[in-house]
Amino acid sequence: MQEVTTISERKACLLVGINRASMRYQPQPKESDVELLARIQELALERKRFGYRRIHRLLRREGTEVNHKRVYRLYREAGLAVRKRKRRKSLCVGREPLLLPSLPNHTWSMDFVMDALSSGRRIKCLTIVDDFTKECLDITVASGISGDEVVAILEAIAAFRGYPEAVRTDQGPEFTGKALDQWAYDHGVILKLIQAGKPTQNAYIESFNGKFRDECLNEHLFRDLSHARKLIGDWRIDYNENRPHSSIGYLTPSEFAVLTRSGLNNSNVTDITKEVLD
């Protein structure tokens, strides 16, 4: 009121209903607050990633009986709030040439494909392919798939086919977490991570995902998860057993897998593969 009018301080305080002494009061920091603030600053300098809660705990361990609210007030006034770490965008990995494996079960590729139900609920599809035979080993459909669930899916496939020598993935959090890394270490599997933003380095699964989207996801409207799993499972069987694949001499992936497996038994898989492709 005093800034925009010529009213006196006495009349302004009377109109607002406050005491003039209250308006003029300037808080004086307590000596105990000064000492406490100095100790908080020392701890914050020693433990740069500690917030006020952990600093409060350290003070209590030192024998300082102080309320956490008081620690928070002094902590904020001193501008000691911990800055949030920026999310690490990607891992630094070297570029590897995309080579076609010479044997079945040598390298698996996997990736996530996103879609939605008719209700708008998002679903995740984990696609896994054998790079050599072009077989779709599995398509797992769920509303969410964690790193531990990825490991369980790979274990289920390995129970029938054995463990691959390598698995190629992008740098999604499900693939760079501890669960998959530990699984790979335990079973002697090499994890091949592609460079961030370079999907062509995982071209085999990207090619499969394109067919999966065009021939299945874009052709169906899923009512719920069970409906999506049924239709996607039927498409996977059709892809493996009935759909000719141009890169393997227009055989189906299942036919090509049978030929290469028999070739392994006869030790002439290379000759059979060349004959099929020719």
Short mmCIF file of the C-alpha atoms (twelve columns), coordinates in Angstrom:
data_MODEL
# 
_entry.id   MODEL 
# 
loop_
_atom_site.group_PDB 
_atom_site.id 
_atom_site.type_symbol 
_atom_site.label_atom_id 
_atom_site.label_alt_id 
_atom_site.label_comp_id 
_atom_site.label_asym_id 
_atom_site.label_seq_id 
_atom_site.Cartn_x 
_atom_site.Cartn_y 
_atom_site.Cartn_z 
_atom_site.pdbx_PDB_model_num 
ATOM 1   C CA . MET A 1   0.000  0.000   0.000   1 
ATOM 2   C CA . GLN A 2   2.835  2.344   0.803   1 
ATOM 3   C CA . GLU A 3   4.484  1.651   -2.564  1 
ATOM 4   C CA . VAL A 4   1.465  2.665   -4.638  1 
ATOM 5   C CA . THR A 5   -0.139 5.272   -2.369  1 
ATOM 6   C CA . THR A 6   0.914  8.058   0.005   1 
ATOM 7   C CA . ILE A 7   -0.618 6.311   3.028   1 
ATOM 8   C CA . SER A 8   1.460  6.346   6.212   1 
ATOM 9   C CA . GLU A 9   2.966  3.267   7.817   1 
ATOM 10  C CA . ARG A 10  0.804  3.709   10.924  1 
ATOM 11  C CA . LYS A 11  -2.449 3.785   8.880   1 
ATOM 12  C CA . ALA A 12  -1.369 0.939   6.632   1 
ATOM 13  C CA . CYS A 13  -0.658 -1.300  9.633   1 
ATOM 14  C CA . LEU A 14  -3.998 -0.302  11.164  1 
ATOM 15  C CA . LEU A 15  -5.880 -1.245  7.980   1 
ATOM 16  C CA . VAL A 16  -4.088 -4.585  7.625   1 
ATOM 17  C CA . GLY A 17  -4.376 -5.374  11.325  1 
ATOM 18  C CA . ILE A 18  -0.754 -5.965  12.231  1 
ATOM 19  C CA . ASN A 19  1.518  -4.419  14.813  1 
ATOM 20  C CA . ARG A 20  4.128  -1.948  13.552  1 
ATOM 21  C CA . ALA A 21  6.768  -3.729  15.621  1 
ATOM 22  C CA . SER A 22  5.932  -7.016  13.868  1 
ATOM 23  C CA . MET A 23  6.292  -5.406  10.470  1 
ATOM 24  C CA . ARG A 24  9.694  -3.960  11.340  1 
ATOM 25  C CA . TYR A 25  10.983 -7.134  12.965  1 
ATOM 26  C CA . GLN A 26  14.177 -8.520  11.454  1 
ATOM 27  C CA . PRO A 27  14.964 -12.116 12.519  1 
ATOM 28  C CA . GLN A 28  18.316 -12.581 14.193  1 
ATOM 29  C CA . PRO A 29  20.011 -15.927 13.557  1 
ATOM 30  C CA . LYS A 30  20.579 -17.966 16.678  1 
ATOM 31  C CA . GLU A 31  24.143 -18.730 17.610  1 
ATOM 32  C CA . SER A 32  23.260 -22.414 17.665  1 
ATOM 33  C CA . ASP A 33  21.935 -22.122 14.087  1 
ATOM 34  C CA . VAL A 34  25.200 -20.552 12.950  1 
ATOM 35  C CA . GLU A 35  27.208 -23.421 14.426  1 
ATOM 36  C CA . LEU A 36  24.790 -26.020 13.073  1 
ATOM 37  C CA . LEU A 37  24.843 -24.477 9.598   1 
ATOM 38  C CA . ALA A 38  28.642 -24.521 9.586   1 
ATOM 39  C CA . ARG A 39  28.635 -28.242 10.436  1 
ATOM 40  C CA . ILE A 40  25.990 -28.962 7.774   1 
ATOM 41  C CA . GLN A 41  28.127 -27.197 5.185   1 
ATOM 42  C CA . GLU A 42  31.181 -29.202 6.229   1 
ATOM 43  C CA . LEU A 43  29.285 -32.476 5.886   1 
ATOM 44  C CA . ALA A 44  27.803 -31.415 2.545   1 
ATOM 45  C CA . LEU A 45  31.298 -30.617 1.267   1 
ATOM 46  C CA . GLU A 46  32.614 -34.008 2.389   1 
ATOM 47  C CA . ARG A 47  29.581 -35.933 1.084   1 
ATOM 48  C CA . LYS A 48  28.575 -34.117 -2.060  1 
ATOM 49  C CA . ARG A 49  25.833 -36.589 -3.018  1 
ATOM 50  C CA . PHE A 50  24.176 -36.601 0.421   1 
ATOM 51  C CA . GLY A 51  20.834 -34.878 0.830   1 
ATOM 52  C CA . TYR A 52  19.497 -33.292 3.987   1 
ATOM 53  C CA . ARG A 53  18.069 -36.569 5.322   1 
ATOM 54  C CA . ARG A 54  21.442 -38.327 5.307   1 
ATOM 55  C CA . ILE A 55  23.161 -35.264 6.733   1 
ATOM 56  C CA . HIS A 56  20.540 -35.204 9.489   1 
ATOM 57  C CA . ARG A 57  21.372 -38.840 10.214  1 
ATOM 58  C CA . LEU A 58  25.085 -38.052 10.390  1 
ATOM 59  C CA . LEU A 59  24.414 -35.197 12.808  1 
ATOM 60  C CA . ARG A 60  22.385 -37.497 15.040  1 
ATOM 61  C CA . ARG A 61  25.226 -40.018 15.012  1 
ATOM 62  C CA . GLU A 62  27.556 -37.277 16.191  1 
ATOM 63  C CA . GLY A 63  25.251 -36.675 19.133  1 
ATOM 64  C CA . THR A 64  23.601 -33.468 17.870  1 
ATOM 65  C CA . GLU A 65  19.942 -33.556 18.872  1 
ATOM 66  C CA . VAL A 66  18.295 -31.644 16.065  1 
ATOM 67  C CA . ASN A 67  14.966 -31.909 14.270  1 
ATOM 68  C CA . HIS A 68  15.090 -32.908 10.608  1 
ATOM 69  C CA . LYS A 69  12.890 -29.901 9.738   1 
ATOM 70  C CA . ARG A 70  15.503 -27.544 11.147  1 
ATOM 71  C CA . VAL A 71  18.238 -29.295 9.162   1 
ATOM 72  C CA . TYR A 72  16.116 -29.007 6.023   1 
ATOM 73  C CA . ARG A 73  15.533 -25.248 6.596   1 
ATOM 74  C CA . LEU A 74  19.224 -24.504 7.068   1 
ATOM 75  C CA . TYR A 75  20.180 -26.842 4.233   1 
ATOM 76  C CA . ARG A 76  17.867 -25.034 1.813   1 
ATOM 77  C CA . GLU A 77  18.858 -21.567 2.987   1 
ATOM 78  C CA . ALA A 78  22.504 -22.410 2.325   1 
ATOM 79  C CA . GLY A 79  21.651 -23.540 -1.224  1 
ATOM 80  C CA . LEU A 80  22.998 -27.034 -0.694  1 
ATOM 81  C CA . ALA A 81  20.312 -28.961 -2.612  1 
ATOM 82  C CA . VAL A 82  21.839 -31.888 -4.509  1 
ATOM 83  C CA . ARG A 83  21.512 -31.557 -8.248  1 
ATOM 84  C CA . LYS A 84  19.936 -34.491 -10.025 1 
ATOM 85  C CA . ARG A 85  22.325 -36.499 -12.116 1 
ATOM 86  C CA . LYS A 86  21.793 -36.337 -15.844 1 
ATOM 87  C CA . ARG A 87  20.697 -39.663 -17.237 1 
ATOM 88  C CA . ARG A 88  23.462 -41.517 -19.034 1 
ATOM 89  C CA . LYS A 89  22.386 -41.606 -22.643 1 
ATOM 90  C CA . SER A 90  24.268 -44.662 -23.824 1 
ATOM 91  C CA . LEU A 91  27.211 -46.949 -23.272 1 
ATOM 92  C CA . CYS A 92  30.377 -46.418 -25.237 1 
ATOM 93  C CA . VAL A 93  30.724 -49.493 -27.440 1 
ATOM 94  C CA . GLY A 94  32.775 -50.073 -30.529 1 
ATOM 95  C CA . ARG A 95  31.187 -50.680 -33.895 1 
ATOM 96  C CA . GLU A 96  31.163 -54.309 -35.050 1 
ATOM 97  C CA . PRO A 97  30.588 -55.480 -38.626 1 
ATOM 98  C CA . LEU A 98  27.276 -57.304 -39.058 1 
ATOM 99  C CA . LEU A 99  28.392 -60.758 -40.155 1 
ATOM 100 C CA . LEU A 100 26.082 -63.625 -41.002 1 
ATOM 101 C CA . PRO A 101 26.788 -66.549 -38.639 1 
ATOM 102 C CA . SER A 102 27.925 -69.799 -40.229 1 
ATOM 103 C CA . LEU A 103 25.994 -72.085 -37.878 1 
ATOM 104 C CA . PRO A 104 22.518 -72.304 -36.323 1 
ATOM 105 C CA . ASN A 105 22.256 -71.139 -32.720 1 
ATOM 106 C CA . HIS A 106 25.428 -69.069 -33.088 1 
ATOM 107 C CA . THR A 107 23.927 -65.579 -32.697 1 
ATOM 108 C CA . TRP A 108 20.477 -64.540 -31.554 1 
ATOM 109 C CA . SER A 109 19.150 -61.029 -32.055 1 
ATOM 110 C CA . MET A 110 16.396 -59.494 -29.962 1 
ATOM 111 C CA . ASP A 111 14.527 -56.241 -29.738 1 
ATOM 112 C CA . PHE A 112 11.284 -54.688 -28.493 1 
ATOM 113 C CA . VAL A 113 8.354  -53.735 -30.710 1 
ATOM 114 C CA . MET A 114 5.658  -51.479 -29.252 1 
ATOM 115 C CA . ASP A 115 1.947  -51.631 -30.052 1 
ATOM 116 C CA . ALA A 116 -1.405 -50.936 -28.376 1 
ATOM 117 C CA . LEU A 117 -4.675 -52.712 -27.593 1 
ATOM 118 C CA . SER A 118 -8.011 -51.410 -28.825 1 
ATOM 119 C CA . SER A 119 -8.442 -49.784 -25.398 1 
ATOM 120 C CA . GLY A 120 -5.284 -47.729 -25.975 1 
ATOM 121 C CA . ARG A 121 -3.231 -49.668 -23.435 1 
ATOM 122 C CA . ARG A 122 0.358  -50.046 -24.584 1 
ATOM 123 C CA . ILE A 123 1.900  -53.503 -25.034 1 
ATOM 124 C CA . LYS A 124 5.491  -54.650 -25.491 1 
ATOM 125 C CA . CYS A 125 6.559  -57.449 -27.817 1 
ATOM 126 C CA . LEU A 126 10.015 -59.008 -27.283 1 
ATOM 127 C CA . THR A 127 11.108 -60.544 -30.590 1 
ATOM 128 C CA . ILE A 128 13.994 -63.036 -30.709 1 
ATOM 129 C CA . VAL A 129 15.475 -64.404 -33.950 1 
ATOM 130 C CA . ASP A 130 18.222 -66.861 -34.873 1 
ATOM 131 C CA . ASP A 131 20.360 -64.845 -37.299 1 
ATOM 132 C CA . PHE A 132 21.452 -67.881 -39.331 1 
ATOM 133 C CA . THR A 133 18.237 -69.900 -39.799 1 
ATOM 134 C CA . LYS A 134 15.957 -66.811 -39.657 1 
ATOM 135 C CA . GLU A 135 13.703 -68.684 -37.210 1 
ATOM 136 C CA . CYS A 136 11.634 -66.571 -34.850 1 
ATOM 137 C CA . LEU A 137 12.484 -68.209 -31.552 1 
ATOM 138 C CA . ASP A 138 9.843  -66.367 -29.542 1 
ATOM 139 C CA . ILE A 139 7.611  -63.307 -29.418 1 
ATOM 140 C CA . THR A 140 6.655  -62.492 -25.845 1 
ATOM 141 C CA . VAL A 141 3.726  -60.104 -25.443 1 
ATOM 142 C CA . ALA A 142 3.114  -58.232 -22.181 1 
ATOM 143 C CA . SER A 143 2.303  -54.798 -20.826 1 
ATOM 144 C CA . GLY A 144 5.836  -54.617 -19.460 1 
ATOM 145 C CA . ILE A 145 8.938  -56.832 -19.616 1 
ATOM 146 C CA . SER A 146 11.787 -56.380 -17.136 1 
ATOM 147 C CA . GLY A 147 15.398 -57.492 -17.388 1 
ATOM 148 C CA . ASP A 148 14.688 -60.484 -15.129 1 
ATOM 149 C CA . GLU A 149 11.805 -61.528 -17.393 1 
ATOM 150 C CA . VAL A 150 14.072 -61.262 -20.452 1 
ATOM 151 C CA . VAL A 151 16.450 -63.711 -18.753 1 
ATOM 152 C CA . ALA A 152 13.566 -66.108 -17.978 1 
ATOM 153 C CA . ILE A 153 12.478 -66.018 -21.634 1 
ATOM 154 C CA . LEU A 154 16.008 -66.756 -22.868 1 
ATOM 155 C CA . GLU A 155 16.326 -69.610 -20.374 1 
ATOM 156 C CA . ALA A 156 13.086 -71.154 -21.670 1 
ATOM 157 C CA . ILE A 157 14.395 -71.043 -25.265 1 
ATOM 158 C CA . ALA A 158 17.815 -72.391 -24.258 1 
ATOM 159 C CA . ALA A 159 16.169 -75.364 -22.534 1 
ATOM 160 C CA . PHE A 160 15.184 -76.662 -25.994 1 
ATOM 161 C CA . ARG A 161 17.903 -75.247 -28.266 1 
ATOM 162 C CA . GLY A 162 20.904 -74.825 -26.005 1 
ATOM 163 C CA . TYR A 163 22.678 -71.538 -25.294 1 
ATOM 164 C CA . PRO A 164 23.849 -69.335 -28.173 1 
ATOM 165 C CA . GLU A 165 27.401 -68.117 -28.517 1 
ATOM 166 C CA . ALA A 166 26.253 -64.491 -28.685 1 
ATOM 167 C CA . VAL A 167 23.147 -62.315 -28.317 1 
ATOM 168 C CA . ARG A 168 22.891 -58.991 -30.160 1 
ATOM 169 C CA . THR A 169 20.731 -56.199 -28.693 1 
ATOM 170 C CA . ASP A 170 20.388 -52.447 -28.556 1 
ATOM 171 C CA . GLN A 171 21.132 -50.438 -25.405 1 
ATOM 172 C CA . GLY A 172 17.674 -50.574 -23.827 1 
ATOM 173 C CA . PRO A 173 17.605 -50.715 -20.016 1 
ATOM 174 C CA . GLU A 174 16.286 -54.285 -20.068 1 
ATOM 175 C CA . PHE A 175 19.377 -55.367 -22.039 1 
ATOM 176 C CA . THR A 176 22.060 -53.373 -20.193 1 
ATOM 177 C CA . GLY A 177 20.977 -54.266 -16.658 1 
ATOM 178 C CA . LYS A 178 22.629 -56.641 -14.209 1 
ATOM 179 C CA . ALA A 179 20.211 -59.528 -14.831 1 
ATOM 180 C CA . LEU A 180 21.114 -60.149 -18.479 1 
ATOM 181 C CA . ASP A 181 24.796 -59.431 -17.884 1 
ATOM 182 C CA . GLN A 182 24.941 -62.028 -15.103 1 
ATOM 183 C CA . TRP A 183 23.046 -64.574 -17.202 1 
ATOM 184 C CA . ALA A 184 25.476 -64.108 -20.096 1 
ATOM 185 C CA . TYR A 185 28.491 -64.455 -17.781 1 
ATOM 186 C CA . ASP A 186 27.127 -67.608 -16.137 1 
ATOM 187 C CA . HIS A 187 26.549 -69.358 -19.477 1 
ATOM 188 C CA . GLY A 188 29.475 -68.050 -21.500 1 
ATOM 189 C CA . VAL A 189 27.299 -65.984 -23.849 1 
ATOM 190 C CA . ILE A 190 28.769 -62.879 -25.488 1 
ATOM 191 C CA . LEU A 191 26.523 -59.798 -25.316 1 
ATOM 192 C CA . LYS A 192 26.895 -57.689 -28.453 1 
ATOM 193 C CA . LEU A 193 25.497 -54.219 -27.844 1 
ATOM 194 C CA . ILE A 194 25.026 -52.030 -30.883 1 
ATOM 195 C CA . GLN A 195 25.874 -48.330 -30.823 1 
ATOM 196 C CA . ALA A 196 23.100 -46.002 -29.672 1 
ATOM 197 C CA . GLY A 197 20.936 -44.720 -32.503 1 
ATOM 198 C CA . LYS A 198 22.362 -47.241 -35.003 1 
ATOM 199 C CA . PRO A 199 19.567 -49.790 -35.624 1 
ATOM 200 C CA . THR A 200 21.224 -50.934 -38.855 1 
ATOM 201 C CA . GLN A 201 23.888 -52.607 -36.718 1 
ATOM 202 C CA . ASN A 202 21.117 -54.993 -35.642 1 
ATOM 203 C CA . ALA A 203 19.709 -55.341 -39.147 1 
ATOM 204 C CA . TYR A 204 18.529 -58.964 -38.907 1 
ATOM 205 C CA . ILE A 205 16.064 -58.272 -36.108 1 
ATOM 206 C CA . GLU A 206 15.091 -54.928 -37.649 1 
ATOM 207 C CA . SER A 207 14.223 -56.707 -40.911 1 
ATOM 208 C CA . PHE A 208 12.145 -59.239 -38.998 1 
ATOM 209 C CA . ASN A 209 10.409 -56.509 -37.000 1 
ATOM 210 C CA . GLY A 210 9.411  -54.768 -40.234 1 
ATOM 211 C CA . LYS A 211 7.687  -57.942 -41.458 1 
ATOM 212 C CA . PHE A 212 6.114  -58.447 -38.030 1 
ATOM 213 C CA . ARG A 213 4.629  -54.945 -38.047 1 
ATOM 214 C CA . ASP A 214 3.378  -55.080 -41.637 1 
ATOM 215 C CA . GLU A 215 1.946  -58.593 -41.622 1 
ATOM 216 C CA . CYS A 216 0.657  -58.889 -38.055 1 
ATOM 217 C CA . LEU A 217 0.468  -55.743 -35.928 1 
ATOM 218 C CA . ASN A 218 -0.907 -53.502 -38.687 1 
ATOM 219 C CA . GLU A 219 -3.426 -56.145 -39.772 1 
ATOM 220 C CA . HIS A 220 -5.070 -56.807 -36.410 1 
ATOM 221 C CA . LEU A 221 -6.828 -54.890 -33.659 1 
ATOM 222 C CA . PHE A 222 -6.221 -56.614 -30.340 1 
ATOM 223 C CA . ARG A 223 -9.020 -56.692 -27.773 1 
ATOM 224 C CA . ASP A 224 -6.823 -57.655 -24.811 1 
ATOM 225 C CA . LEU A 225 -3.509 -59.295 -23.992 1 
ATOM 226 C CA . SER A 226 -4.758 -62.864 -24.435 1 
ATOM 227 C CA . HIS A 227 -6.181 -61.984 -27.858 1 
ATOM 228 C CA . ALA A 228 -2.893 -60.341 -28.855 1 
ATOM 229 C CA . ARG A 229 -0.865 -63.350 -27.667 1 
ATOM 230 C CA . LYS A 230 -3.086 -65.748 -29.620 1 
ATOM 231 C CA . LEU A 231 -2.888 -63.856 -32.927 1 
ATOM 232 C CA . ILE A 232 0.818  -63.069 -32.599 1 
ATOM 233 C CA . GLY A 233 1.584  -66.684 -31.670 1 
ATOM 234 C CA . ASP A 234 -0.316 -67.919 -34.738 1 
ATOM 235 C CA . TRP A 235 1.595  -65.475 -36.941 1 
ATOM 236 C CA . ARG A 236 4.939  -66.670 -35.530 1 
ATOM 237 C CA . ILE A 237 4.098  -70.291 -36.354 1 
ATOM 238 C CA . ASP A 238 3.044  -69.290 -39.861 1 
ATOM 239 C CA . TYR A 239 6.245  -67.262 -40.303 1 
ATOM 240 C CA . ASN A 240 8.460  -70.165 -39.271 1 
ATOM 241 C CA . GLU A 241 6.622  -72.984 -41.071 1 
ATOM 242 C CA . ASN A 242 4.819  -71.509 -44.093 1 
ATOM 243 C CA . ARG A 243 6.377  -68.198 -45.136 1 
ATOM 244 C CA . PRO A 244 9.174  -68.507 -47.765 1 
ATOM 245 C CA . HIS A 245 12.219 -66.389 -46.931 1 
ATOM 246 C CA . SER A 246 14.150 -64.875 -49.832 1 
ATOM 247 C CA . SER A 247 17.533 -64.807 -48.083 1 
ATOM 248 C CA . ILE A 248 17.522 -68.604 -47.567 1 
ATOM 249 C CA . GLY A 249 16.538 -69.642 -51.080 1 
ATOM 250 C CA . TYR A 250 12.799 -69.180 -50.515 1 
ATOM 251 C CA . LEU A 251 12.675 -71.974 -47.987 1 
ATOM 252 C CA . THR A 252 10.774 -71.473 -44.770 1 
ATOM 253 C CA . PRO A 253 12.947 -70.902 -41.672 1 
ATOM 254 C CA . SER A 254 11.882 -74.293 -40.293 1 
ATOM 255 C CA . GLU A 255 12.826 -76.106 -43.525 1 
ATOM 256 C CA . PHE A 256 16.173 -74.342 -43.642 1 
ATOM 257 C CA . ALA A 257 16.820 -75.193 -39.995 1 
ATOM 258 C CA . VAL A 258 16.144 -78.882 -40.644 1 
ATOM 259 C CA . LEU A 259 18.534 -78.886 -43.607 1 
ATOM 260 C CA . THR A 260 21.307 -77.159 -41.692 1 
ATOM 261 C CA . ARG A 261 20.879 -79.447 -38.698 1 
ATOM 262 C CA . SER A 262 21.168 -82.499 -40.939 1 
ATOM 263 C CA . GLY A 263 24.173 -80.835 -42.546 1 
ATOM 264 C CA . LEU A 264 25.779 -80.484 -39.129 1 
ATOM 265 C CA . ASN A 265 25.280 -84.208 -38.544 1 
ATOM 266 C CA . ASN A 266 26.924 -84.951 -41.907 1 
ATOM 267 C CA . SER A 267 29.639 -82.271 -41.430 1 
ATOM 268 C CA . ASN A 268 28.813 -80.537 -44.715 1 
ATOM 269 C CA . VAL A 269 26.564 -77.676 -43.573 1 
ATOM 270 C CA . THR A 270 28.477 -75.155 -45.699 1 
ATOM 271 C CA . ASP A 271 27.879 -77.083 -48.925 1 
ATOM 272 C CA . ILE A 272 24.177 -77.543 -48.160 1 
ATOM 273 C CA . THR A 273 23.770 -73.866 -47.313 1 
ATOM 274 C CA . LYS A 274 25.461 -72.780 -50.544 1 
ATOM 275 C CA . GLU A 275 23.323 -75.173 -52.556 1 
ATOM 276 C CA . VAL A 276 20.108 -73.835 -51.013 1 
ATOM 277 C CA . LEU A 277 21.104 -70.206 -51.586 1 
ATOM 278 C CA . ASP A 278 22.155 -70.936 -55.178 1 
# 
